[in-house]
Coordinates of N, CA and C in Angstrom, one line a residue:
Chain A
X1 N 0.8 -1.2 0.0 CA 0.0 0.0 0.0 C 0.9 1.2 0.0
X2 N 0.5 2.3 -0.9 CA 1.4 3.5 -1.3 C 1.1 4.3 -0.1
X3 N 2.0 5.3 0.1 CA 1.8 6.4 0.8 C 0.8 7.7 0.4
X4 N 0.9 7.4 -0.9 CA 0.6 8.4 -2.1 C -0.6 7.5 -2.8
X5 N -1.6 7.5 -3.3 CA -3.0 6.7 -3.8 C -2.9 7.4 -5.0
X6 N -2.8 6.5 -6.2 CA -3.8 6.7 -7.7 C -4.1 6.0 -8.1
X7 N -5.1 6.2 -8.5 CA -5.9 5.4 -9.4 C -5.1 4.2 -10.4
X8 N -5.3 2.7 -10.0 CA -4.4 2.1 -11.1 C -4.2 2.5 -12.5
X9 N -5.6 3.0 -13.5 CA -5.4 3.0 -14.6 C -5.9 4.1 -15.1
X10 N -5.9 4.9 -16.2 CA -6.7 5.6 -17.1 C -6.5 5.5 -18.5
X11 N -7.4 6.0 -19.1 CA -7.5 5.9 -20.6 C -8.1 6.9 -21.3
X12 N -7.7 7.1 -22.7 CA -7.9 8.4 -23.9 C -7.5 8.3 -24.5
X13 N -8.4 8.8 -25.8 CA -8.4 8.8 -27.3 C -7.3 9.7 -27.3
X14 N -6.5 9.8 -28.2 CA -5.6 10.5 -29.2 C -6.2 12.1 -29.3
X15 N -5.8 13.3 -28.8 CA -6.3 14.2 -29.0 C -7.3 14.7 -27.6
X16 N -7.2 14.0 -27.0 CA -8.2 14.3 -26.1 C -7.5 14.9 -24.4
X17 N -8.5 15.2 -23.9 CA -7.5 15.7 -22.0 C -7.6 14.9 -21.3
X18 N -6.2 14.2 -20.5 CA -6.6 13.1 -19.4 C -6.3 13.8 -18.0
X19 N -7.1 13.3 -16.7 CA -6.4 13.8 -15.1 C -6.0 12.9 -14.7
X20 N -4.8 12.4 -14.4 CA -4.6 11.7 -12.9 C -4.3 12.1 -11.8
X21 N -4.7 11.7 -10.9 CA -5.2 12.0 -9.5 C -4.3 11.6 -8.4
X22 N -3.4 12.4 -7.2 CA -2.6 11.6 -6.3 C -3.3 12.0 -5.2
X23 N -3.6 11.4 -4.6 CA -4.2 11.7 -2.9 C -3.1 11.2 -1.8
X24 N -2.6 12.3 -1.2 CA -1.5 11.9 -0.4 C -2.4 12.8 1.5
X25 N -1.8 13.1 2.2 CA -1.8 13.8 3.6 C -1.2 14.6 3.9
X26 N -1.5 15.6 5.3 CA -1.1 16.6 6.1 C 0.3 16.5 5.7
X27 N 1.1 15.4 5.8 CA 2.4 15.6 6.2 C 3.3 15.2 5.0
X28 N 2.4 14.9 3.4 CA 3.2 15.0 2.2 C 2.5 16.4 1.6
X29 N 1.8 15.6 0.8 CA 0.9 16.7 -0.3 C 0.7 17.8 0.2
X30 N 0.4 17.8 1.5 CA -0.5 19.3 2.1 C 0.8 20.0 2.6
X31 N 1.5 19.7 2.5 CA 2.8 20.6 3.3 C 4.4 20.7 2.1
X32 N 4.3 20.1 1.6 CA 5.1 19.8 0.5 C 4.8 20.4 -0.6
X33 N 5.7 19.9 -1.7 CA 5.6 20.3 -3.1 C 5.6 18.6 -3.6
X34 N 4.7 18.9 -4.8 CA 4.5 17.7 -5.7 C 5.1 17.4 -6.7
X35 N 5.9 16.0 -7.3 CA 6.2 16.0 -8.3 C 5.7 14.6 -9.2
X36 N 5.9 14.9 -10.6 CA 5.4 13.7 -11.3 C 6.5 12.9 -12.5
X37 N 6.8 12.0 -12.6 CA 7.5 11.5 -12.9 C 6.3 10.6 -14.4
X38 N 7.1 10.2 -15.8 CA 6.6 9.1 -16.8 C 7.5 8.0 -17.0
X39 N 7.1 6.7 -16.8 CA 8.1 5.3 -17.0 C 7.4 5.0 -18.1
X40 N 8.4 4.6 -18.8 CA 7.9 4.0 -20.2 C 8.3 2.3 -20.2
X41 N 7.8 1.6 -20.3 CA 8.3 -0.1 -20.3 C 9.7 0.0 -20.7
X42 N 10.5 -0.4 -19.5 CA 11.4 -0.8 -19.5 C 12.4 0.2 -19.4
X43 N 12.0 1.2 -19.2 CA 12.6 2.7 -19.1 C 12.7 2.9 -17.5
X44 N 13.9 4.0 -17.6 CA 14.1 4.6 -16.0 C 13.0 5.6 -15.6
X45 N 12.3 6.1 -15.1 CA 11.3 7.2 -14.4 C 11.8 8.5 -15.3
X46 N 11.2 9.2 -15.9 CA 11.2 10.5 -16.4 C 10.4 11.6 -15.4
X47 N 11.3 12.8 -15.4 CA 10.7 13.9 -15.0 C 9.8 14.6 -15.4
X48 N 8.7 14.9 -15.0 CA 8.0 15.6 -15.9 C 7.5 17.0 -15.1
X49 N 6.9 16.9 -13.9 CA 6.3 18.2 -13.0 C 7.0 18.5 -11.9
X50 N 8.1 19.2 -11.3 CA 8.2 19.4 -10.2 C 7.9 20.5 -9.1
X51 N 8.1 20.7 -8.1 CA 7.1 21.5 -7.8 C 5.6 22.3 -7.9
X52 N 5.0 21.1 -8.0 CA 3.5 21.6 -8.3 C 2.9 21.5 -9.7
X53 N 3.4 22.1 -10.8 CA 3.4 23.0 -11.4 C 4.0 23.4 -12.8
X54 N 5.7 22.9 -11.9 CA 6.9 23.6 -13.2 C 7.6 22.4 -14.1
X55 N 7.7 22.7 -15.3 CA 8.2 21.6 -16.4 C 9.4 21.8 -16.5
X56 N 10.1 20.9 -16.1 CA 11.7 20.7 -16.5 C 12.2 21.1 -18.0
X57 N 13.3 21.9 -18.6 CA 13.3 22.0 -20.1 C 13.2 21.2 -20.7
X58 N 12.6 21.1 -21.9 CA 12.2 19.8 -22.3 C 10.7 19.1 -22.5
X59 N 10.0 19.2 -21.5 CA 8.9 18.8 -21.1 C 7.9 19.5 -22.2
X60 N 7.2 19.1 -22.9 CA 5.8 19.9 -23.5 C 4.7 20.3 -22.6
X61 N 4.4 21.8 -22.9 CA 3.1 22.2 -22.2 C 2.0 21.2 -22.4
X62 N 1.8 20.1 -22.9 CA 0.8 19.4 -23.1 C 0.6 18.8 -21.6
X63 N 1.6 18.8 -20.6 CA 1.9 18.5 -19.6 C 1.2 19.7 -18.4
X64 N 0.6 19.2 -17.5 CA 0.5 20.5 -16.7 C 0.2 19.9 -15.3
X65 N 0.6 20.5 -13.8 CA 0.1 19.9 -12.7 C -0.6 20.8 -11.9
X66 N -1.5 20.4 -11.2 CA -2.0 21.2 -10.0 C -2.2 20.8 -8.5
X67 N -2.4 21.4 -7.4 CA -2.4 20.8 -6.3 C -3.5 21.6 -5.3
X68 N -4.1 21.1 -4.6 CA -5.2 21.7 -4.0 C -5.5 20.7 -2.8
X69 N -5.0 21.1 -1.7 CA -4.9 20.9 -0.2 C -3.8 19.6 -0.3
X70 N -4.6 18.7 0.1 CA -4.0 17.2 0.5 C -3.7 16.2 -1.1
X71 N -4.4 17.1 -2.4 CA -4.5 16.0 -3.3 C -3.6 16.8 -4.7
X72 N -3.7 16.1 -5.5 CA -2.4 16.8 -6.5 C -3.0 16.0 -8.3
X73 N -3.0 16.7 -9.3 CA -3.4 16.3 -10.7 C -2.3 16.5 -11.3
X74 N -2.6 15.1 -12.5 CA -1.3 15.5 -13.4 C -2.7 15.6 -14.9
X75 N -2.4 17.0 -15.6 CA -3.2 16.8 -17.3 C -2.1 16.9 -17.9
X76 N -3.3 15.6 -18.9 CA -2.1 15.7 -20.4 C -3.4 16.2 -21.3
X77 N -2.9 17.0 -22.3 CA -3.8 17.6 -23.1 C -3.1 16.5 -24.6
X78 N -4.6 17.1 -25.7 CA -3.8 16.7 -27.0 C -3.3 15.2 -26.8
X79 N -3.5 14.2 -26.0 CA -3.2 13.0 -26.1 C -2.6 12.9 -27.2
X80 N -1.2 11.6 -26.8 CA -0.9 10.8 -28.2 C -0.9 9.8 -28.0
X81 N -0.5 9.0 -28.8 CA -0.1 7.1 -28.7 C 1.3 6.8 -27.5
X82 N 2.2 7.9 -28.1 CA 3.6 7.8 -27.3 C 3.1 8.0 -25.7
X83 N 2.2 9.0 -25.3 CA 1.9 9.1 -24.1 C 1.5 8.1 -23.2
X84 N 1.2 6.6 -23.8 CA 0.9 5.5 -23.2 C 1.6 5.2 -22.3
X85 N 1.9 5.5 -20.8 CA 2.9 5.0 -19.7 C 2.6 5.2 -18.2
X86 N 3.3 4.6 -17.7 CA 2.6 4.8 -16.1 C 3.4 5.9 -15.7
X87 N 2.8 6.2 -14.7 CA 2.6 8.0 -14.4 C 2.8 7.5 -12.5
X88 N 3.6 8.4 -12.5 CA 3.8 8.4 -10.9 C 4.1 9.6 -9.4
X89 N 3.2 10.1 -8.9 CA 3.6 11.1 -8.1 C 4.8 11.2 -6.9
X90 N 4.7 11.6 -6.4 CA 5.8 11.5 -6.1 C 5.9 13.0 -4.6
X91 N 6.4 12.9 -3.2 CA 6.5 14.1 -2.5 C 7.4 13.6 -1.7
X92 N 7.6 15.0 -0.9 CA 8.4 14.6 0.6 C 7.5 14.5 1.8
X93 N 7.6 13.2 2.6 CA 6.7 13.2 3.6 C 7.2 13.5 5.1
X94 N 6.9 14.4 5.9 CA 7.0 15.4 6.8 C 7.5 14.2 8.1
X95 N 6.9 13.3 8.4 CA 6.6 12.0 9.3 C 7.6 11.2 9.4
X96 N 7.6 10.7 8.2 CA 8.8 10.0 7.6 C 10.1 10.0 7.5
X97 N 10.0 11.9 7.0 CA 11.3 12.5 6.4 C 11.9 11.5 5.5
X98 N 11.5 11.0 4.2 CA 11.8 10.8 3.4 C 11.1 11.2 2.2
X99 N 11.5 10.7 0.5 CA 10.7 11.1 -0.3 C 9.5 9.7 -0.1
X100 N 8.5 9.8 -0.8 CA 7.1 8.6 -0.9 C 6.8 8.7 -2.5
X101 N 6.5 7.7 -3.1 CA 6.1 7.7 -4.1 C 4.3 6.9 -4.6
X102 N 3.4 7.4 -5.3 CA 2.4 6.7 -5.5 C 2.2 5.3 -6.2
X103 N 1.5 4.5 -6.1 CA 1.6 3.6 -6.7 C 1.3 3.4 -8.2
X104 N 1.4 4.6 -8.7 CA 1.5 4.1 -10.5 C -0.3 4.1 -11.1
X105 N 0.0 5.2 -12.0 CA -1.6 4.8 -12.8 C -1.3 4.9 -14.1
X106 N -1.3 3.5 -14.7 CA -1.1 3.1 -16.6 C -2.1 3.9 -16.7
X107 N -1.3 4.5 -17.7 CA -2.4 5.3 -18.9 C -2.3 4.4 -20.0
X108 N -3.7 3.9 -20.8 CA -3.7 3.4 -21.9 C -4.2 4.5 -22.8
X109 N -3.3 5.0 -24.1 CA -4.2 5.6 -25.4 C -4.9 4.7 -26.5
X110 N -6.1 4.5 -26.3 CA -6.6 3.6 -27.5 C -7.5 4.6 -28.8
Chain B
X1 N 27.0 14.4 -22.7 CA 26.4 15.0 -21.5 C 26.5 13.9 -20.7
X2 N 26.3 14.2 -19.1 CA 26.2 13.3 -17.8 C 25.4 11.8 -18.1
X3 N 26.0 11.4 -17.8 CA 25.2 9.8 -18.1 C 25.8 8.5 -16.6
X4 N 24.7 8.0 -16.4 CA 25.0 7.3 -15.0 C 25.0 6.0 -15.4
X5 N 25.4 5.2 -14.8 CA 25.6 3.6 -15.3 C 25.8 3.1 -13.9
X6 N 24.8 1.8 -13.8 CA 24.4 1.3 -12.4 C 25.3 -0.3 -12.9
X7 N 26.2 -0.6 -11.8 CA 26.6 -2.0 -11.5 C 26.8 -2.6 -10.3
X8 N 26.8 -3.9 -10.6 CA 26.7 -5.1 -9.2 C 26.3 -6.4 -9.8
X9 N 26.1 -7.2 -8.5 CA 25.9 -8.3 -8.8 C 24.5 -8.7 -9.4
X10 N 24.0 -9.4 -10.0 CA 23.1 -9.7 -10.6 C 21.9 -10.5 -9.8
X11 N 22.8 -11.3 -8.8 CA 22.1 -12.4 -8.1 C 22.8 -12.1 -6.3
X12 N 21.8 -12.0 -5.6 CA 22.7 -12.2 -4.1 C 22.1 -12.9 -3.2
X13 N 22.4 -13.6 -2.3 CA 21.9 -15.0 -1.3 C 21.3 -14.0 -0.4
X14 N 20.5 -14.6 0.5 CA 19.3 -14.3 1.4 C 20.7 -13.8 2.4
X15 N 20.6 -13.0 3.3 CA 21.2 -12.4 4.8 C 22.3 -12.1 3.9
X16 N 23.2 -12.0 2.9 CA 24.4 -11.2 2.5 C 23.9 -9.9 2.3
X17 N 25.0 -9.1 2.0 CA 25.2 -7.6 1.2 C 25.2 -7.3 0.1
X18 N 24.1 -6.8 -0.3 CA 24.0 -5.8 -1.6 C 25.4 -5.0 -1.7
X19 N 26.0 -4.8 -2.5 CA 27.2 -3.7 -2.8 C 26.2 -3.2 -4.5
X20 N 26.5 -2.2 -5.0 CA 25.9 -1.8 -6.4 C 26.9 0.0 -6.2
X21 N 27.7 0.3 -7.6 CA 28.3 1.2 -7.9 C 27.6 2.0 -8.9
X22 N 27.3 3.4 -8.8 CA 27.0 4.1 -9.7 C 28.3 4.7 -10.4
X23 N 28.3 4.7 -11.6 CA 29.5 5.6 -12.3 C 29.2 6.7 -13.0
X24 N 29.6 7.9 -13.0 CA 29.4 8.8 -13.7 C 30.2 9.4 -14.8
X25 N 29.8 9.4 -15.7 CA 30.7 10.0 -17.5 C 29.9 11.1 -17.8
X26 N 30.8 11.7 -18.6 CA 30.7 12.9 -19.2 C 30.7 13.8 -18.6
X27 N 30.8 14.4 -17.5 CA 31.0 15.1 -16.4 C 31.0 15.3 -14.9
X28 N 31.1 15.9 -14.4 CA 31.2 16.1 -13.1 C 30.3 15.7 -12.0
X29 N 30.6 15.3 -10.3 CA 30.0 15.1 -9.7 C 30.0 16.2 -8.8
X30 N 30.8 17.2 -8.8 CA 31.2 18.7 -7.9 C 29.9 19.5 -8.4
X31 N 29.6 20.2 -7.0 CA 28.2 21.3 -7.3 C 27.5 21.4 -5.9
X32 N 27.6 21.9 -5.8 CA 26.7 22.9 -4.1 C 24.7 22.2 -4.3
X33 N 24.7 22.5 -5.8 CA 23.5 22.3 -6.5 C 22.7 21.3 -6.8
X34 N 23.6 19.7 -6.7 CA 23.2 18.8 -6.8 C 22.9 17.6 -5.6
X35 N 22.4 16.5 -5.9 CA 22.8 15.8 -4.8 C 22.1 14.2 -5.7
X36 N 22.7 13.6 -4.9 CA 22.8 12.0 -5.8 C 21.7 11.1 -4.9
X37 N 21.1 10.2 -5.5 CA 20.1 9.3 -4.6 C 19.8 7.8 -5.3
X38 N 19.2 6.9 -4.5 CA 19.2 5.6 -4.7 C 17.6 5.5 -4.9
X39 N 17.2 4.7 -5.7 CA 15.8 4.5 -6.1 C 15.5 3.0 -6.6
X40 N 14.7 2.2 -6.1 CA 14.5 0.9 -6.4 C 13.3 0.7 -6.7
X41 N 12.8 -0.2 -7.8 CA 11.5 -0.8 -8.0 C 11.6 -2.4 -8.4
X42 N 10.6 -2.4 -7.0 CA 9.9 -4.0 -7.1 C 9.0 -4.5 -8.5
X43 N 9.3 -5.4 -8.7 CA 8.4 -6.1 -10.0 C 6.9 -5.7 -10.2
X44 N 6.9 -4.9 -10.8 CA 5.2 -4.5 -10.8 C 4.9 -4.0 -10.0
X45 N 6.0 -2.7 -9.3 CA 5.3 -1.9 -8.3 C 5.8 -0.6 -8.6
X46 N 5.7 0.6 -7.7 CA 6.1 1.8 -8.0 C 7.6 1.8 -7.6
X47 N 8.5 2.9 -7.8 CA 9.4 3.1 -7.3 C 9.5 3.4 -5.8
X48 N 10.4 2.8 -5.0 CA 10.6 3.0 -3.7 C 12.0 3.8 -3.2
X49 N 12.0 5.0 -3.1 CA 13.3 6.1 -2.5 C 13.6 5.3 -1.8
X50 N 15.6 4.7 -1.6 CA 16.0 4.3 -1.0 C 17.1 5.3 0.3
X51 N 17.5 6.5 -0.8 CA 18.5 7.4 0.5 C 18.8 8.3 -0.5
X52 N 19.3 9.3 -0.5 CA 19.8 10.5 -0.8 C 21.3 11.1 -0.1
X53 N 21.9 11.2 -0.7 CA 23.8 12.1 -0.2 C 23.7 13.3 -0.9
X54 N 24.0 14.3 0.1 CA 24.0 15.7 -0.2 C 25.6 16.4 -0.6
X55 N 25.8 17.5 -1.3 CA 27.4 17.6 -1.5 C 27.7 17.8 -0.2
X56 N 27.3 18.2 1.2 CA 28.0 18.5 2.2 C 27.7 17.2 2.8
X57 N 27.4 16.0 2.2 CA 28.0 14.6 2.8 C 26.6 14.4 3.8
X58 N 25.7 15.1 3.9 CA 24.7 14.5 4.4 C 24.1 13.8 3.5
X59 N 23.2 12.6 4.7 CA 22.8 11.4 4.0 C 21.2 11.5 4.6
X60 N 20.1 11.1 3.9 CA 19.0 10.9 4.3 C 18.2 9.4 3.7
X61 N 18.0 8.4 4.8 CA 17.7 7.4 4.4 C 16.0 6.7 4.8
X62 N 15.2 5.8 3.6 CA 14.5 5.5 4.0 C 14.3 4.9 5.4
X63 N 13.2 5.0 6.6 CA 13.2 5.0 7.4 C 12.9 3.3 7.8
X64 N 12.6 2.3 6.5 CA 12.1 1.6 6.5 C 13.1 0.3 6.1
X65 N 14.4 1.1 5.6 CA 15.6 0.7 5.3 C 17.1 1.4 6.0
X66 N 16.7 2.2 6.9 CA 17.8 2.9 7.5 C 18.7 2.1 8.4
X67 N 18.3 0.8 9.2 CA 19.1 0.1 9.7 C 20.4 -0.4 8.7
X68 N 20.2 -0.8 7.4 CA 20.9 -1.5 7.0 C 21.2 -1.1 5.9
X69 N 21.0 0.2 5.4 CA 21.8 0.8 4.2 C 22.5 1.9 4.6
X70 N 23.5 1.8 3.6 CA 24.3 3.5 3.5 C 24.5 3.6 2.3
X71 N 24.7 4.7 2.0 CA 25.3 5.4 1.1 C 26.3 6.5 0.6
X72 N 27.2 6.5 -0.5 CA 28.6 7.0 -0.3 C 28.9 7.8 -1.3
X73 N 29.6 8.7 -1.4 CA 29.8 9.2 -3.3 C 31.3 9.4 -2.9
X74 N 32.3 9.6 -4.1 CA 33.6 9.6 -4.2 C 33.3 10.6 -5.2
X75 N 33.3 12.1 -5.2 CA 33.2 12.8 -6.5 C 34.6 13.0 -7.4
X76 N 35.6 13.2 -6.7 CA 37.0 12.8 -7.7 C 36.8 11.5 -8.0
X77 N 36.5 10.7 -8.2 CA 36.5 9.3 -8.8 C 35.2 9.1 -9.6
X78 N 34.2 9.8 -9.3 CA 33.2 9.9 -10.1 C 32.1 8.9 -10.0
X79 N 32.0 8.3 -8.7 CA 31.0 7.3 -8.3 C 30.5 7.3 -7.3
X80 N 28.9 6.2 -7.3 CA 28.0 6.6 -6.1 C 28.0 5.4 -5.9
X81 N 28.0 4.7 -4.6 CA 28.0 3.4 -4.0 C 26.6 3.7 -3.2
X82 N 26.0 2.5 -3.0 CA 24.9 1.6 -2.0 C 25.6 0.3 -2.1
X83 N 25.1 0.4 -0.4 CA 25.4 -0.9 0.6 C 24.2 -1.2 1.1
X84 N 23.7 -2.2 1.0 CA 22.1 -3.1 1.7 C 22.5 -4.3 2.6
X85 N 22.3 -4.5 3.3 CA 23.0 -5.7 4.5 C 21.8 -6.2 4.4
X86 N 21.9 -8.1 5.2 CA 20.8 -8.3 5.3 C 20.0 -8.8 4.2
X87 N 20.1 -8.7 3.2 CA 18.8 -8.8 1.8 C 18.2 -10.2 2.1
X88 N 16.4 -9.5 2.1 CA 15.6 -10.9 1.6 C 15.3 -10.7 0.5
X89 N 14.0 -11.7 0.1 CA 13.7 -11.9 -1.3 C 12.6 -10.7 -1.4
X90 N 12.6 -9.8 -0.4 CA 11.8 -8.3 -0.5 C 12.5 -7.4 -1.4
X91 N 14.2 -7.7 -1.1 CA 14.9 -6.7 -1.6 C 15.1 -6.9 -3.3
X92 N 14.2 -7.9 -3.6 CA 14.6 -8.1 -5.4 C 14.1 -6.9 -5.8
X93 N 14.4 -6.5 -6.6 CA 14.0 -5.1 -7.4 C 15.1 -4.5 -8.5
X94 N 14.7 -4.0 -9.5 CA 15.6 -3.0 -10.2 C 16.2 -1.3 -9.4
X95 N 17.6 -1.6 -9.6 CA 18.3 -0.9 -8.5 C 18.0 0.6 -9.9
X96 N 17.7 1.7 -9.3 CA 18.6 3.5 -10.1 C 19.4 4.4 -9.5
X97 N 20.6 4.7 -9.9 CA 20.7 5.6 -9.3 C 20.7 6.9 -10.3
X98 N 20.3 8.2 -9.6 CA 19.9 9.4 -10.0 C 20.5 10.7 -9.5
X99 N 20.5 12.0 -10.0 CA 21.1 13.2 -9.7 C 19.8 13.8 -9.3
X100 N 19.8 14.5 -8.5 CA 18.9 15.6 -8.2 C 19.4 16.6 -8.1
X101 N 18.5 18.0 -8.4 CA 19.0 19.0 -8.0 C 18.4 20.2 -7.4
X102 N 18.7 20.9 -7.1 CA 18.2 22.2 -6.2 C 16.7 22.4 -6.1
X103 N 16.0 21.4 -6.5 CA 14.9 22.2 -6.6 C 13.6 21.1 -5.9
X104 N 14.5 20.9 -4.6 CA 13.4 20.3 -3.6 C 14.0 18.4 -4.1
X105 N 14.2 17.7 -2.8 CA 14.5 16.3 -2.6 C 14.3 15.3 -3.8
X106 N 12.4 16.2 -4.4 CA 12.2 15.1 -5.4 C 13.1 14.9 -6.7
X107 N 13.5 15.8 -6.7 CA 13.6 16.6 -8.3 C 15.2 15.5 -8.8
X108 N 14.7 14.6 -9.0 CA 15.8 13.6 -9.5 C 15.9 13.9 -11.4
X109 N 16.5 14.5 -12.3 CA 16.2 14.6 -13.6 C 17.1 14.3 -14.4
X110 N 18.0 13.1 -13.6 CA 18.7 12.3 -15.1 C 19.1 10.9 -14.3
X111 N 18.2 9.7 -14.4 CA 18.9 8.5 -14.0 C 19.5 7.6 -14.9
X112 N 20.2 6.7 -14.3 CA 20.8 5.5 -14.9 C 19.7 4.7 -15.6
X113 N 20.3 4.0 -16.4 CA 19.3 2.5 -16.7 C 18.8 1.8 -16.4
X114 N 19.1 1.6 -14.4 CA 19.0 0.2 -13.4 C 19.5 -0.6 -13.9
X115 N 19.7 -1.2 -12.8 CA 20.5 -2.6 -12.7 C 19.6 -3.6 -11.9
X116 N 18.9 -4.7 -12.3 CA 18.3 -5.6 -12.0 C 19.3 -6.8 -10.6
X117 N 18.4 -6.9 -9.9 CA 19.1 -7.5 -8.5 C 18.1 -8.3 -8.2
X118 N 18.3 -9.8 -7.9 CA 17.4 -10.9 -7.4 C 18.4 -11.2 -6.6
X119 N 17.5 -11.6 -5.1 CA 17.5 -12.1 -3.8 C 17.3 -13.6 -4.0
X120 N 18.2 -14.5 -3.7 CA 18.3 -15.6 -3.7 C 19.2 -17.1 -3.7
X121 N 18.5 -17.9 -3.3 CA 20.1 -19.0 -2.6 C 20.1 -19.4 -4.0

């Protein structure tokens, strides 16, 4: 069980907007900054959102995050086929003092 | 550009030591700005933060793994060591190591390839 909760999976057409959802607590998400990471099969974790918000160089605006209290969104706009990968949040937890990561929600593009 | 490359053993017996070497090419490990960290993922699960080394040599470790790991960097030699004592068949996982930088613990934005590690006699 994650420290960080998303939804195992989601799915979208080609062209279209997706959300995924991290629901973390007081002592990550709500006091922290959020970040989101893309694994592609067989790939190492890519950077995509850190702090909330900001896109590392590189990153497409099709990318975008938000955060509102304890819970945190990752949109992809404009869907593509390539975008098919598991998606993972990611914070610092206050309790712990460590980083926590969510358990992964596959995006499938069909 | 910086490129990281994870090595070790492939295979390790129940209660021995994980040893695994990060190496670093193409440039530098010196920087006030950066800091190096260990990241593991179990088979079909998320990634799990194993510790983090800061350039002023501090170390922050999972709390769940802190008995039995450390972590080390050698920046003139250009490599990041993890040590895991102890390993069960919990610890199988694909090992990464990663750079982070200034911009908050998570902000890891260039890892290695991993290195795959199975727990067993």
């Amino acid at each position: 069980q994650s420290i960080l909760s998303q939804p195992p999976s989601a799915s979208g057409t080609p062209g279209q907007r997706v959300t995924i959802s991290c629901s973390g607590s007081s002592s990550n998400i709500g006091s922290n900054f959020v970040y989101w990471y893309q694994q592609l099969p067989g790939a190492a974790p890519k950077l995509l959102i850190f702090k909330n918000n900001q896109r590392p160089s590189g990153i497409p605006d099709r990318f975008s995050g938000s955060k509102s209290g304890t819970s945190a969104s990752l949109a992809i706009s404009g869907l593509r086929s390539d975008d098919g990968a598991e998606y993972y949040c990611a914070s610092w937890d206050d309790s712990l003092s460590g980083v926590v990561f969510g358990g992964g929600t596959k995006l499938t593009v069909v | 550009q910086l490129q990281l490359q994870e090595s070790g053993p492939g295979v390790v017996k129940p209660s021995e030591t994980l040893s695994l070497i990060c190496t670093v090419s193409g440039g530098s490990m010196s920087g006030d700005s950066y800091y190096w960290g260990w990241i593991r993922q179990p088979p079909g699960k998320g990634p799990e933060w194993i510790g983090t080394i800061y350039s002023s040599g501090d170390t922050y470790y999972n709390p769940s793994l802190n008995s039995r790991v450390t972590i080390s960097v050698d920046a003139p030699k250009k490599y990041l060591s993890l040590r895991l004592t102890s390993v069960t068949a919990a610890d199988t996982s694909v090992y990464y190591c990663a750079r982070g930088f200034n911009h908050g613990p998570v902000y890891f934005d260039l890892w290695g390839q991993g290195t795959q590690v199975a727990v067993s006699s």
